[in-house]
Coordinates of C-alpha atoms in Angstrom, one line a residue:
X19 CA -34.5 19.6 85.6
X20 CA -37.2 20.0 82.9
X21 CA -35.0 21.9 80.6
X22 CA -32.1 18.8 80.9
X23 CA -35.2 15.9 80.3
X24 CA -36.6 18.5 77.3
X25 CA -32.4 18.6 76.0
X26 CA -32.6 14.6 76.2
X27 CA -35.7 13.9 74.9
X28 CA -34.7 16.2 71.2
X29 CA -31.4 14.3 71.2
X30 CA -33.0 11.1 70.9
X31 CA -35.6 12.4 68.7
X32 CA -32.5 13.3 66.5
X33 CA -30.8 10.3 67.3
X34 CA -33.7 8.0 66.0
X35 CA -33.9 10.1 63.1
X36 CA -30.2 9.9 62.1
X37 CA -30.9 6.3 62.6
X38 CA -33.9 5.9 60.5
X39 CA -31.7 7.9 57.9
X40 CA -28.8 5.4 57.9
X41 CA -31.0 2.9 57.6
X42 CA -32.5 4.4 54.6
X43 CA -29.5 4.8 52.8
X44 CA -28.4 1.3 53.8
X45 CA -31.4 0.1 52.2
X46 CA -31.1 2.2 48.9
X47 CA -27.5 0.7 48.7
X48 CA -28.7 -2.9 49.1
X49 CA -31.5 -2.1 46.5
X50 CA -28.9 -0.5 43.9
X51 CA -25.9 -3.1 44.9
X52 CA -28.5 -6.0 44.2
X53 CA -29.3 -4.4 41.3
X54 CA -26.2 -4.1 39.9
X55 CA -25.2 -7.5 40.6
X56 CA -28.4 -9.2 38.6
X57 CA -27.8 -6.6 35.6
X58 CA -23.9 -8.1 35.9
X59 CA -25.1 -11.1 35.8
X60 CA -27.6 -10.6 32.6
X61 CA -24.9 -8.9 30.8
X62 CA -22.9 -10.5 27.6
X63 CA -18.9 -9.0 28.6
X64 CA -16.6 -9.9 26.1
X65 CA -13.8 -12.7 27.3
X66 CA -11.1 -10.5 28.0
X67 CA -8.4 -13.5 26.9
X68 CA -9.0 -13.0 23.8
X69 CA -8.0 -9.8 23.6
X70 CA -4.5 -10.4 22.8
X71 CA -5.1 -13.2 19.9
X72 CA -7.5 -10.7 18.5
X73 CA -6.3 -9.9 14.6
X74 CA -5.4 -6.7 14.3
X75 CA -5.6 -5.2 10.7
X76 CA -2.7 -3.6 9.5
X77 CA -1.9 -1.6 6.0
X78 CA 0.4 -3.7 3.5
X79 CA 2.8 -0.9 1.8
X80 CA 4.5 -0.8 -1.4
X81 CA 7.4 0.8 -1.7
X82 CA 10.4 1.7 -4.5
X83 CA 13.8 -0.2 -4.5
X84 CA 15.0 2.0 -2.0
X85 CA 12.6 1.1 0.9
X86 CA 12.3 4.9 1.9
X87 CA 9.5 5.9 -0.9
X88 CA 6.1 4.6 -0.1
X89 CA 4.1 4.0 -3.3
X90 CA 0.5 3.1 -1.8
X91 CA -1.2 1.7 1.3
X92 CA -2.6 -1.0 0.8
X93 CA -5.9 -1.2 3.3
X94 CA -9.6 -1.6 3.6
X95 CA -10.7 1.3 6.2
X96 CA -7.8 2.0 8.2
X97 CA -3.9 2.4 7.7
X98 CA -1.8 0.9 10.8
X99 CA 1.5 -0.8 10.6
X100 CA 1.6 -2.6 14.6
X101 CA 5.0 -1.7 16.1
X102 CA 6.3 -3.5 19.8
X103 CA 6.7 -1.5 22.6
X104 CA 10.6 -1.0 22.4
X105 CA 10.2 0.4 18.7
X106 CA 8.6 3.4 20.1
X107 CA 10.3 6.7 21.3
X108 CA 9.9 6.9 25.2
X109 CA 9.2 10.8 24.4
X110 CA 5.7 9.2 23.2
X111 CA 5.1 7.0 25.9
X112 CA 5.5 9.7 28.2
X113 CA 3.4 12.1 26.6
X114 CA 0.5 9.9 25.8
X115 CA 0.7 9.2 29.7
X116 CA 1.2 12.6 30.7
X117 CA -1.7 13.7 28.8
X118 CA -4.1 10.8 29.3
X119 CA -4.0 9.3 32.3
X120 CA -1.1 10.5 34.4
X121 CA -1.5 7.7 37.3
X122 CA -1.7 5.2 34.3
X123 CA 1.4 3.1 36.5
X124 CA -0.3 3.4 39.7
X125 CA -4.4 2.5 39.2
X126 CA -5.4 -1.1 38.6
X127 CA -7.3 -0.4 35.4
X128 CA -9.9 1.9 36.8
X129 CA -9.8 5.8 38.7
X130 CA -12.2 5.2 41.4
X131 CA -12.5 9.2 42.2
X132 CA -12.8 9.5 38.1
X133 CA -15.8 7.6 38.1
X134 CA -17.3 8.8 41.4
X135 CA -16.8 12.4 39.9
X136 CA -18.5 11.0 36.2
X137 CA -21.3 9.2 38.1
X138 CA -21.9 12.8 40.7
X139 CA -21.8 15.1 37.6
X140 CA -23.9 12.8 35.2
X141 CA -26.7 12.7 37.9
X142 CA -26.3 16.2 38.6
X143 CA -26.7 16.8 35.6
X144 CA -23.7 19.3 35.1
X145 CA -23.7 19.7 31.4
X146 CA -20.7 18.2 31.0
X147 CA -19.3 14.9 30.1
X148 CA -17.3 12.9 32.5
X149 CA -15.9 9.8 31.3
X150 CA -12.7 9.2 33.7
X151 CA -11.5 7.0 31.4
X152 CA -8.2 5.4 31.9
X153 CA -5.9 4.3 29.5
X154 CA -6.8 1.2 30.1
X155 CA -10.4 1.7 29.4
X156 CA -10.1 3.9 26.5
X157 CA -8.0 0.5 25.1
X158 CA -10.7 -1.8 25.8
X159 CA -13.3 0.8 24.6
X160 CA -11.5 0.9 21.1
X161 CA -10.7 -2.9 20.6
X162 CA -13.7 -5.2 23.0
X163 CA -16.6 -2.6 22.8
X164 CA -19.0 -0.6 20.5
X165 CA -19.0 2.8 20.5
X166 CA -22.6 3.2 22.1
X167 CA -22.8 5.6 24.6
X168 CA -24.9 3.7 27.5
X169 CA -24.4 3.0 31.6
X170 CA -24.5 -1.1 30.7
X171 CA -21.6 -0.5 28.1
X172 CA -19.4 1.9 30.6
X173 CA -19.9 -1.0 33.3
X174 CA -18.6 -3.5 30.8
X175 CA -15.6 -1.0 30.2
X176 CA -14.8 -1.2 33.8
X177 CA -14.8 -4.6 34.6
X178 CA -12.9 -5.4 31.7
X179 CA -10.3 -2.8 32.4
X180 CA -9.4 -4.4 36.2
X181 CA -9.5 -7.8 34.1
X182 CA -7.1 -6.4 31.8
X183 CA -5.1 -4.4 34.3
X184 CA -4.5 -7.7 36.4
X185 CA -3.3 -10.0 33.8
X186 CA -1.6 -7.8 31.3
X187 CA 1.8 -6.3 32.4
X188 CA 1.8 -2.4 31.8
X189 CA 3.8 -1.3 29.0
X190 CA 2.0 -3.9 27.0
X191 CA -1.5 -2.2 27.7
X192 CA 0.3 1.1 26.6
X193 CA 1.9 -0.8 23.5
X194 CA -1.6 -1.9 22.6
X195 CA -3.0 1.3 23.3
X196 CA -0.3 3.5 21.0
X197 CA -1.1 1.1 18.1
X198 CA -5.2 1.3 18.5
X199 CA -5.4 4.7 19.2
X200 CA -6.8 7.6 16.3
X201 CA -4.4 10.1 14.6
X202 CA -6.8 11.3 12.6
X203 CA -8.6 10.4 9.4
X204 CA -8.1 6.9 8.5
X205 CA -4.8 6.8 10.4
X206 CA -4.1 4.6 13.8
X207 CA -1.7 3.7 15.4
X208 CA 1.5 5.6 16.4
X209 CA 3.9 3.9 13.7
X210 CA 1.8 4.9 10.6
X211 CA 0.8 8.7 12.5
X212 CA 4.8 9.1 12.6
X213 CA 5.0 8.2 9.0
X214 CA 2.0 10.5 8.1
X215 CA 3.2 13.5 9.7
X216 CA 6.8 13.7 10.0
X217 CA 7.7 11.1 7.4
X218 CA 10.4 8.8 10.4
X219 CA 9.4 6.0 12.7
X220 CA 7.9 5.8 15.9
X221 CA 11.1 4.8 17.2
X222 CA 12.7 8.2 16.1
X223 CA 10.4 10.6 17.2
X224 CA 11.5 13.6 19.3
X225 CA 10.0 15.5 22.4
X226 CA 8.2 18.0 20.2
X227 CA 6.7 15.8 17.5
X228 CA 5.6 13.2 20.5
X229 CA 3.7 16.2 22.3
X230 CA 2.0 16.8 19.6
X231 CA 1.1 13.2 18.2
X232 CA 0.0 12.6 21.5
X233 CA -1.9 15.6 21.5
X234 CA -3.9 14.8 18.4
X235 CA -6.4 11.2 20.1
X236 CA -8.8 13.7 21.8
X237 CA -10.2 14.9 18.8
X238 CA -8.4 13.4 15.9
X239 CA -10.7 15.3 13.2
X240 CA -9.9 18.7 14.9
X241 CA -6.9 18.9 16.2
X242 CA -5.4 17.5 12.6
X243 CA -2.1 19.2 11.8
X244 CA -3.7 19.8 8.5
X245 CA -6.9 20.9 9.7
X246 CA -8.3 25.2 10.4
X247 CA -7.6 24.3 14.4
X248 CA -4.1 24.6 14.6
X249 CA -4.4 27.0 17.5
X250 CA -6.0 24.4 19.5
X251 CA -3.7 21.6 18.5
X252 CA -0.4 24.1 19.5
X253 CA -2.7 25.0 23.3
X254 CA -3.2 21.4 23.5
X255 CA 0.5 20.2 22.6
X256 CA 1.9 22.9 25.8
X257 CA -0.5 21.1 27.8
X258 CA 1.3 18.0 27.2
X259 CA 4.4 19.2 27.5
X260 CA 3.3 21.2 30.9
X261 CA 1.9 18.1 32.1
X262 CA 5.1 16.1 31.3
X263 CA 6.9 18.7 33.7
X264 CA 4.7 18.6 36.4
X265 CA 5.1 14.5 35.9
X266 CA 9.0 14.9 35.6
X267 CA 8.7 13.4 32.6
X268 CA 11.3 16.3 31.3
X269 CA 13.4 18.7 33.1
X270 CA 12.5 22.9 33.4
X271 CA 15.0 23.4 30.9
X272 CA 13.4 21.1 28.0
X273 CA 10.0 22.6 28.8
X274 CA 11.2 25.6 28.2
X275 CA 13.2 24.6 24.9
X276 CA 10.8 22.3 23.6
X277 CA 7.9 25.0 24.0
X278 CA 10.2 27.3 21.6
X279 CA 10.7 24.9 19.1
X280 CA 9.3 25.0 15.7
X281 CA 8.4 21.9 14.0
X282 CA 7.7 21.3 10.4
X283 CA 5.1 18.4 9.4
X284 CA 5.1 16.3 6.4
X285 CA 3.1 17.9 3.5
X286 CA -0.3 16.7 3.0
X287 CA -0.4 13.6 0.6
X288 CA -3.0 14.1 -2.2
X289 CA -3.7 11.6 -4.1
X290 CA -1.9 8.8 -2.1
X291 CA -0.5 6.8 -4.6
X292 CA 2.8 6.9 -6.3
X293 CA 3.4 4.8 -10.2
X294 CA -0.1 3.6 -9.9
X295 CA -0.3 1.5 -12.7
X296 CA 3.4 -0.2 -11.5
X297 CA 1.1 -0.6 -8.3
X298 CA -1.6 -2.2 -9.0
X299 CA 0.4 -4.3 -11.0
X300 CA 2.3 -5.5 -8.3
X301 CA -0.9 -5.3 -6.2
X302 CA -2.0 -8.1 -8.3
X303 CA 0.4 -10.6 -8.1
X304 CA 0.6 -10.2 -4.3
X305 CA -3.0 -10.7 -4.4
X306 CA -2.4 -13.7 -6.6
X307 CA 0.2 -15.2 -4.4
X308 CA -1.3 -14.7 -0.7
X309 CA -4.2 -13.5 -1.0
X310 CA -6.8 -11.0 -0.5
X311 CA -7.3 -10.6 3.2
X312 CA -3.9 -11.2 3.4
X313 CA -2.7 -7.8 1.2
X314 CA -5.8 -5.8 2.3
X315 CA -5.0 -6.7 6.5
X316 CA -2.2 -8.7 6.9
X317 CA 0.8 -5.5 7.0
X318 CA 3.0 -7.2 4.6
X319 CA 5.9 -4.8 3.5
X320 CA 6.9 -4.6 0.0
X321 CA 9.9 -3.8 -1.4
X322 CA 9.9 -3.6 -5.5
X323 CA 11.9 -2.7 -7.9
X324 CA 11.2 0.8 -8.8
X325 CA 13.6 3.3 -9.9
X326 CA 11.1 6.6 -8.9
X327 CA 13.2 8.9 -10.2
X328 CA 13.4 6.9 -13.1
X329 CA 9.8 6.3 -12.9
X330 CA 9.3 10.2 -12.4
X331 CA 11.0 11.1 -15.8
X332 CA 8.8 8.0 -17.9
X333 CA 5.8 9.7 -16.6
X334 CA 7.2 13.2 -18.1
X335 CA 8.3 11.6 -21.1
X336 CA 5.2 10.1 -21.8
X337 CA 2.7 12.4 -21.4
X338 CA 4.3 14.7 -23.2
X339 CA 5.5 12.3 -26.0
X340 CA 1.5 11.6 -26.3
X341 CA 0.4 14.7 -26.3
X342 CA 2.5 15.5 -29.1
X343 CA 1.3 12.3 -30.8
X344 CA -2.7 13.2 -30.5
X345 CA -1.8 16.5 -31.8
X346 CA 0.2 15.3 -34.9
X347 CA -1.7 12.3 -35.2
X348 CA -4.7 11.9 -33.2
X349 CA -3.0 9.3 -30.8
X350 CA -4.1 10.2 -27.8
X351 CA -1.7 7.5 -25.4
X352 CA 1.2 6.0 -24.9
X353 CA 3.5 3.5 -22.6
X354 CA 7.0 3.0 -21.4
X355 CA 8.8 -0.1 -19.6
X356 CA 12.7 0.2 -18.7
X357 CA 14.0 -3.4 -17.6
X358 CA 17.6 -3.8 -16.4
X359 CA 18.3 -6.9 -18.6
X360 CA 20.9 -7.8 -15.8
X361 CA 18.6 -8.8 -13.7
X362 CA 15.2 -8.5 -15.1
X363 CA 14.2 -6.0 -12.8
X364 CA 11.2 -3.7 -14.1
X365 CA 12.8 -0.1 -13.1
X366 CA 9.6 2.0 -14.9
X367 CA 6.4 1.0 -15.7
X368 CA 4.1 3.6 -17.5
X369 CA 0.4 2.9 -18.7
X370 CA -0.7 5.7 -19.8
X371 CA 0.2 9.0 -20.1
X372 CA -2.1 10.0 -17.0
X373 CA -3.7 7.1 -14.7
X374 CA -6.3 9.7 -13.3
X375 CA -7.7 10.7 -16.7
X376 CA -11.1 9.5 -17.3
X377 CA -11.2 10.7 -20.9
X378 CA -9.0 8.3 -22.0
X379 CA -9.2 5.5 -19.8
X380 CA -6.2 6.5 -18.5
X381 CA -6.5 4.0 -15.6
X382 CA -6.1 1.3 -18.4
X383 CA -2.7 -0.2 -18.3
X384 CA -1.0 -0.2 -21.8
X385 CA 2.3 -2.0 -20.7
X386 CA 0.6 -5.3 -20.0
X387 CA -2.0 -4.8 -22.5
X388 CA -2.1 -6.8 -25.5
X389 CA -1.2 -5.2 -28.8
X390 CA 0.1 -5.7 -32.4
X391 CA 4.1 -5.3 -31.9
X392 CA 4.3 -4.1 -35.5
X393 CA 8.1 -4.5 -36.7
X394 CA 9.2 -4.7 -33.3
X395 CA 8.6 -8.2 -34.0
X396 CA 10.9 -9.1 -36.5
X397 CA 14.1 -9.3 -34.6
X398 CA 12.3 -13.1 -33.0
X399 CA 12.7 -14.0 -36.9
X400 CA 16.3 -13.1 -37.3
X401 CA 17.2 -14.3 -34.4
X402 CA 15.7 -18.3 -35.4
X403 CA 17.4 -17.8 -38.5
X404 CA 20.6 -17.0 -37.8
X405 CA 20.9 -20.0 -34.9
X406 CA 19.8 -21.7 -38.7
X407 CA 22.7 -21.3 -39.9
X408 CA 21.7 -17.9 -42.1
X409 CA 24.7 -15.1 -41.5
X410 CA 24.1 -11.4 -41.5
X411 CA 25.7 -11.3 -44.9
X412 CA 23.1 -13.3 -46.6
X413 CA 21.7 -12.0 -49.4
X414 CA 17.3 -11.9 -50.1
X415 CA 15.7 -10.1 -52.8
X416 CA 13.5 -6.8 -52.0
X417 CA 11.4 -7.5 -55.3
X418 CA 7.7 -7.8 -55.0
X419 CA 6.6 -11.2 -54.5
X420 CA 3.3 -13.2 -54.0
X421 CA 4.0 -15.8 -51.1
X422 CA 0.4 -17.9 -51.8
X423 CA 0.9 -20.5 -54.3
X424 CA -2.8 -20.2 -55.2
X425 CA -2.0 -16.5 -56.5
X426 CA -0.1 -15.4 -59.5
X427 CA 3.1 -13.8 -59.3
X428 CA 0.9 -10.1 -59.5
X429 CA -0.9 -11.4 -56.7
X430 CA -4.2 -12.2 -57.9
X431 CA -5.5 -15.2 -57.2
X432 CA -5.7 -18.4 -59.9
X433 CA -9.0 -19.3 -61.3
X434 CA -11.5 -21.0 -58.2
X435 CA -9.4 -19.6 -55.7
X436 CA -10.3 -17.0 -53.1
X437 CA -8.6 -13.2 -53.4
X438 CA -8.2 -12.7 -49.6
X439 CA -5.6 -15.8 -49.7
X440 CA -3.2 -13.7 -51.9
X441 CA -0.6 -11.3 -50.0
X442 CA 2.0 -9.6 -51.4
X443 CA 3.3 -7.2 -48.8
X444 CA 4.6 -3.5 -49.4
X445 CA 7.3 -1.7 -47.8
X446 CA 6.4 1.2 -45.4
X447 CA 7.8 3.9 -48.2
X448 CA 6.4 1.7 -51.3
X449 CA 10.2 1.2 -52.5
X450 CA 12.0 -1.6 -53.5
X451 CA 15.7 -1.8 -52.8
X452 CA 16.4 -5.0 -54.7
X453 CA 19.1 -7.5 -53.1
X454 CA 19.9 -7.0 -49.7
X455 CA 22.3 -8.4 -47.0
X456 CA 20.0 -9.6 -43.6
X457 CA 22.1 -6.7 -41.6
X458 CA 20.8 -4.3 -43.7
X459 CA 16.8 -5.7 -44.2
X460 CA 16.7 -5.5 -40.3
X461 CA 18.3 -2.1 -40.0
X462 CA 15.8 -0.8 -42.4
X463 CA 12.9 -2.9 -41.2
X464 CA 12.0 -3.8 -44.6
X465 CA 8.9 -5.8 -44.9
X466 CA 9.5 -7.9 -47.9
X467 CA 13.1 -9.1 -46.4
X468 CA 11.4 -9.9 -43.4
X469 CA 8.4 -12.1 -44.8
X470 CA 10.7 -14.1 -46.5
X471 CA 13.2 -15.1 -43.7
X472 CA 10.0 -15.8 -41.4
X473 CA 9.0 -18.1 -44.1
X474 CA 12.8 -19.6 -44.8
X475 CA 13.4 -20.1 -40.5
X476 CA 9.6 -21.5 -40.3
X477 CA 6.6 -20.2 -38.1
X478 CA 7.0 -22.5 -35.2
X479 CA 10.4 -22.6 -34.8
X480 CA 9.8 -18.4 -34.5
X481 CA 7.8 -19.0 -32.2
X482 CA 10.0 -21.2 -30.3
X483 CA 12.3 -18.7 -30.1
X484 CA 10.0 -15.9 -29.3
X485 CA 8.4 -17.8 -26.7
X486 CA 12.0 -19.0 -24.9
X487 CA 13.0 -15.4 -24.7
X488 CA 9.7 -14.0 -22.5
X489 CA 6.7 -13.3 -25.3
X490 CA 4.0 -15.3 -23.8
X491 CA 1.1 -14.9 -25.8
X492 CA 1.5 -16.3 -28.8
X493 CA 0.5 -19.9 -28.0
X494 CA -1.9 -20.9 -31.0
X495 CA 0.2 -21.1 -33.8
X496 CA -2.5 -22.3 -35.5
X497 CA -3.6 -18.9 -35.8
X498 CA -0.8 -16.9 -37.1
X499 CA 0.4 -16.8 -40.6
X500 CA 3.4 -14.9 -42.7
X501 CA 1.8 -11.6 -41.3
X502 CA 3.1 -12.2 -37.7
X503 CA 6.1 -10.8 -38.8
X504 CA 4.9 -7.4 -39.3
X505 CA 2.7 -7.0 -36.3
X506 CA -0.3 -10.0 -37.1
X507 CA 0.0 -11.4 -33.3
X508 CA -0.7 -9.5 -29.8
X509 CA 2.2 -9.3 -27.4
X510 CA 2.4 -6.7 -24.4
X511 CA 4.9 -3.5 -23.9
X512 CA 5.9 -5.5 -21.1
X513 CA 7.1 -9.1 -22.5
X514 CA 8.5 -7.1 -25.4
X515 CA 10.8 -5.2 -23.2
X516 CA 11.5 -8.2 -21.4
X517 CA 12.5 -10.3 -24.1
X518 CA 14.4 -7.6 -25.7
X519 CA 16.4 -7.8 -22.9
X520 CA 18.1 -10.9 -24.3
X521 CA 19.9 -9.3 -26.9
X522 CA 20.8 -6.8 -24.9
X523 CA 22.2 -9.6 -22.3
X524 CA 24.4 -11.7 -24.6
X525 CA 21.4 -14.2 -25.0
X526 CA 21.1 -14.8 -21.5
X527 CA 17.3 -14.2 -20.1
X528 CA 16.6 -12.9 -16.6
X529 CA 12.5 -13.4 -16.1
X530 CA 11.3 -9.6 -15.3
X531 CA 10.1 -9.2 -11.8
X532 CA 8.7 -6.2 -9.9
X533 CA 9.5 -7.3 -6.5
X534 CA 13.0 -7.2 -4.6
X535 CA 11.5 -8.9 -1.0
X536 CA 8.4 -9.5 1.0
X537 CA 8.2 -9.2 4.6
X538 CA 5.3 -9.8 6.7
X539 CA 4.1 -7.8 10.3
X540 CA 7.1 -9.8 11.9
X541 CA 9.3 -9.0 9.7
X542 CA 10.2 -12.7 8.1
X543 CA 11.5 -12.2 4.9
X544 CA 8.1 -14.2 2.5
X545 CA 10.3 -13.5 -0.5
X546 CA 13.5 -12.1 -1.9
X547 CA 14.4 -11.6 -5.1
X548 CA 16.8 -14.4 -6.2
X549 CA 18.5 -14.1 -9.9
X550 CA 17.6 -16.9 -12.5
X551 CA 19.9 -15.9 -15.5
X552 CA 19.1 -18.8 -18.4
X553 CA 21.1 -18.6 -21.6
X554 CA 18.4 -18.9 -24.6
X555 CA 20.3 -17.3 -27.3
X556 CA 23.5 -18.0 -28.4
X557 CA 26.0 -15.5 -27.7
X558 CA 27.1 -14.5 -31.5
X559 CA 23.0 -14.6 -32.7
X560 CA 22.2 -11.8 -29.6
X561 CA 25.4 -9.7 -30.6
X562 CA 25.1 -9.9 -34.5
X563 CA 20.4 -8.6 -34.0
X564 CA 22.1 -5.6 -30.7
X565 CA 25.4 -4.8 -33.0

């Protein structure tokens, strides 16, 4: 009997005690639970609802007439072109799931037994890092929160993931996820990391190029395709396809071919930027037009003109045309604009004969520089004269001759008048041919012949003409005298060719342009290039100055 009452008298002993320990823990979890709830209370979390009207900065690209050859990307930080959910290969859905969070379709935002193991290994004090985080909360880490690395922040992350979970369907939480997400560098986004790498769309991608894209977010800097950890990028990319198998994602059979399969990535872009000076020159008028924030983060897509292979060849031509120059006579650059005078379309544009060469400025751009147009100005002067009624069979006299009236006929100047008035031009050889017919004086470029027609048709109505077929800069005519005709003004490469254009276009004038349309993220067309032919020569006059 005194055994049983000793048996009874332990058990309640142990009894009270588990007691006393339930009610301990109770306690504790009152304590922490009240706890939590006033630090919920004091924290600042981020209204969720704005998450979807938040701006997202995207990359504006330039690209040649083709729309397949991307020239720059245009961005502050980050390059990201923001592409809807159906524009994306289900091959990278399905891998980014696979790999990231593989119950993605069936937790609401949150892995309790993720963060129960992350909280038991953090207080352990394991070593190791357990974050648990969902897709979900990898999406709101990127976009709502900084990257600090504190309990308050990963408490935000979770209440703001069931938020999200509950109120935004799920493929458009992975559709915002794909386009945040790092590929490494100053890539994000899976559009611009399927340009980058394999040089297609996100829409286009295979099984193979998906596994490895999706792959690549854990550790963007080292697992980069061009990076010294290609092992661990190739482990990590038959964990994804593995995982897509154990998902049933893919069959046994694509496992097994897919694993096998050799892919080749896009090389490595170096310097980034194709016809820079064409670029930036294009780069400014969009700027000029929409805007800076616009260009630098609003993913406008540009389609120019650009003929690259065209393009490709100026660039040869040029640098080795001024090379050849500084050797044989210490010029050091050149320039080269092709126009189609059909349209006006700039097909080349070349500033210098190397845009990344410091010693000579080679970032400068000659074409829409101002310089003196030498002879290349005297076609303008035939031109007004023969819509005067001059023929190309009229007759002047290559004699020398004194064209002040304050200078004698040698070209010195008459008593209490001022030498620097005189001039008497030369020809470039020092000849003189005598009479010549205007088709001849302009197929020689003679000097003399040309003076004198400038000062038979009359500066300003040279001008005129000048001006109504694209050379823009020659506005004060109070500045220019008989020496205009022989390079006294400033005109760019770039009007020059333009207006050049005309005689090589009947008369008819099509305003050059660099840009064939604009699109913005949505894809609505900004601007397209329309053509605006304008007849500013008479046919005959453009005919008689190309013949």
């Amino acid at each position: 009997m005194k055994e049983v009452f000793r048996k009874m008298k332990k058990l309640y002993r142990n009894k009270k005690l588990i007691k006393n320990l339930i009610l301990l823990a109770a306690g504790v979890f009152v304590l922490a639970a009240g706890t939590v709830i006033i630090l919920l209370s004091s924290m600042r979390i981020p209204d969720f609802h704005s998450f979807e009207n938040r701006k997202v900065v995207n990359s504006t690209q330039i690209y040649d007439r083709t729309g397949e050859i991307l020239l720059y990307d245009i961005h502050q930080d980050i390059k990201r072109t923001y592409v809807p959910s159906e524009q994306m290969s289900f091959n990278i859905k399905n891998a980014t799931v696979a790999i990231e969070d593989s119950e993605f379709y069936n937790h609401s935002g949150i892995r309790i037994t993720a963060i129960i193991r992350a909280v038991l290994s953090n207080f352990f004090g394991t070593g190791r890092t357990q974050g648990g985080s969902t897709i979900t909360q990898q999406l709101v880490k990127n976009t709502l929160l900084t990257q600090e690395k504190s309990y308050t922040r990963k408490i935000k992350e979770w209440i703001l993931a069931v938020k999200i979970d509950k109120s935004i369907p799920k493929e458009k939480i992975l559709e915002y996820y794909l386009n945040e997400a790092p590929y490494g560098g100053n890539v994000y986004g899976i559009e611009e990391a399927s340009k980058t790498y394999f040089n297609k769309k996100a829409q286009d991608l295979t099984l193979l190029e998906a596994a490895y894209l999706a792959a690549i977010p854990q550790s963007p800097s080292r697992l980069s395709p061009y990076g010294s950890h290609k092992d661990e990028l190739e482990a990590r990319k038959n964990l994804v396809l593995r995982r897509m198998l154990e998902l049933n994602f893919i069959s046994l059979e694509e496992y097994n071919r897919t694993k096998s399969e050799v892919v080749a990535f896009a090389e490595q872009a170096t310097l980034g930027i194709k016809a820079p000076h064409f670029v930036f020159f294009i780069k400014d008028y969009l700027e000029q037009k929409y805007g800076s924030e616009a260009i630098e983060k609003g993913g406008l897509k540009v389609i120019t003109t650009l003929d690259y292979e065209l393009q490709a060849k100026g660039e040869e031509i040029v640098k080795e045309g001024a090379l050849r120059n500084e050797k044989d006579w210490n010029g050091e650059n050149a320039g080269l604009v092709a126009i189609d005078p059909r349209t006006g379309q700039i097909l080349t544009m070349v500033g210098s004969r190397d845009y990344f060469d410091k010693a000579i400025d080679g970032n400068y751009n000659i074409a829409t520089a101002q310089r003196q147009p030498g002879s290349s100005f005297k076609p303008f002067i035939y031109a007004t004269a023969f819509n005067k009624g001059f023929t190309e069979d009229t007759v002047l006299f290559d004699l020398p001759t004194e064209f002040q009236t304050t200078c004698d006929p040698s070209g010195r100047a008459l008593p209490g008048k001022n030498q620097r008035d005189c001039y008497m031009p030369d020809n470039y050889d020092g000849k003189f041919r005598g009479p010549m017919s205007l088709r001849s004086g302009l197929a020689e470029s003679i000097n003399i012949i040309a003076v004198k027609l400038f000062y038979l048709a009359g500066l300003p109505d040279s001008l005129r003409t000048a001006e109504s077929m694209g050379i823009s800069t020659l506005t004060d005519i109070g500045r220019y005298g008989l020496t205009l005709v022989i390079g006294g003004g400033e005109v760019s490469l770039l009007d020059m060719t333009s207006a050049y254009g005309v005689f090589a276009n009947n008369g008819i004038k099509n305003p050059y342009t660099g840009i064939l349309k604009v699109e913005d993220l949505k894809g609505k067309v900004l601007e397209e290039f329309r053509p605006k032919p304008q007849e500013v020569l008479p046919k005959n006059t453009a005919l008689i100055i190309s013949d």
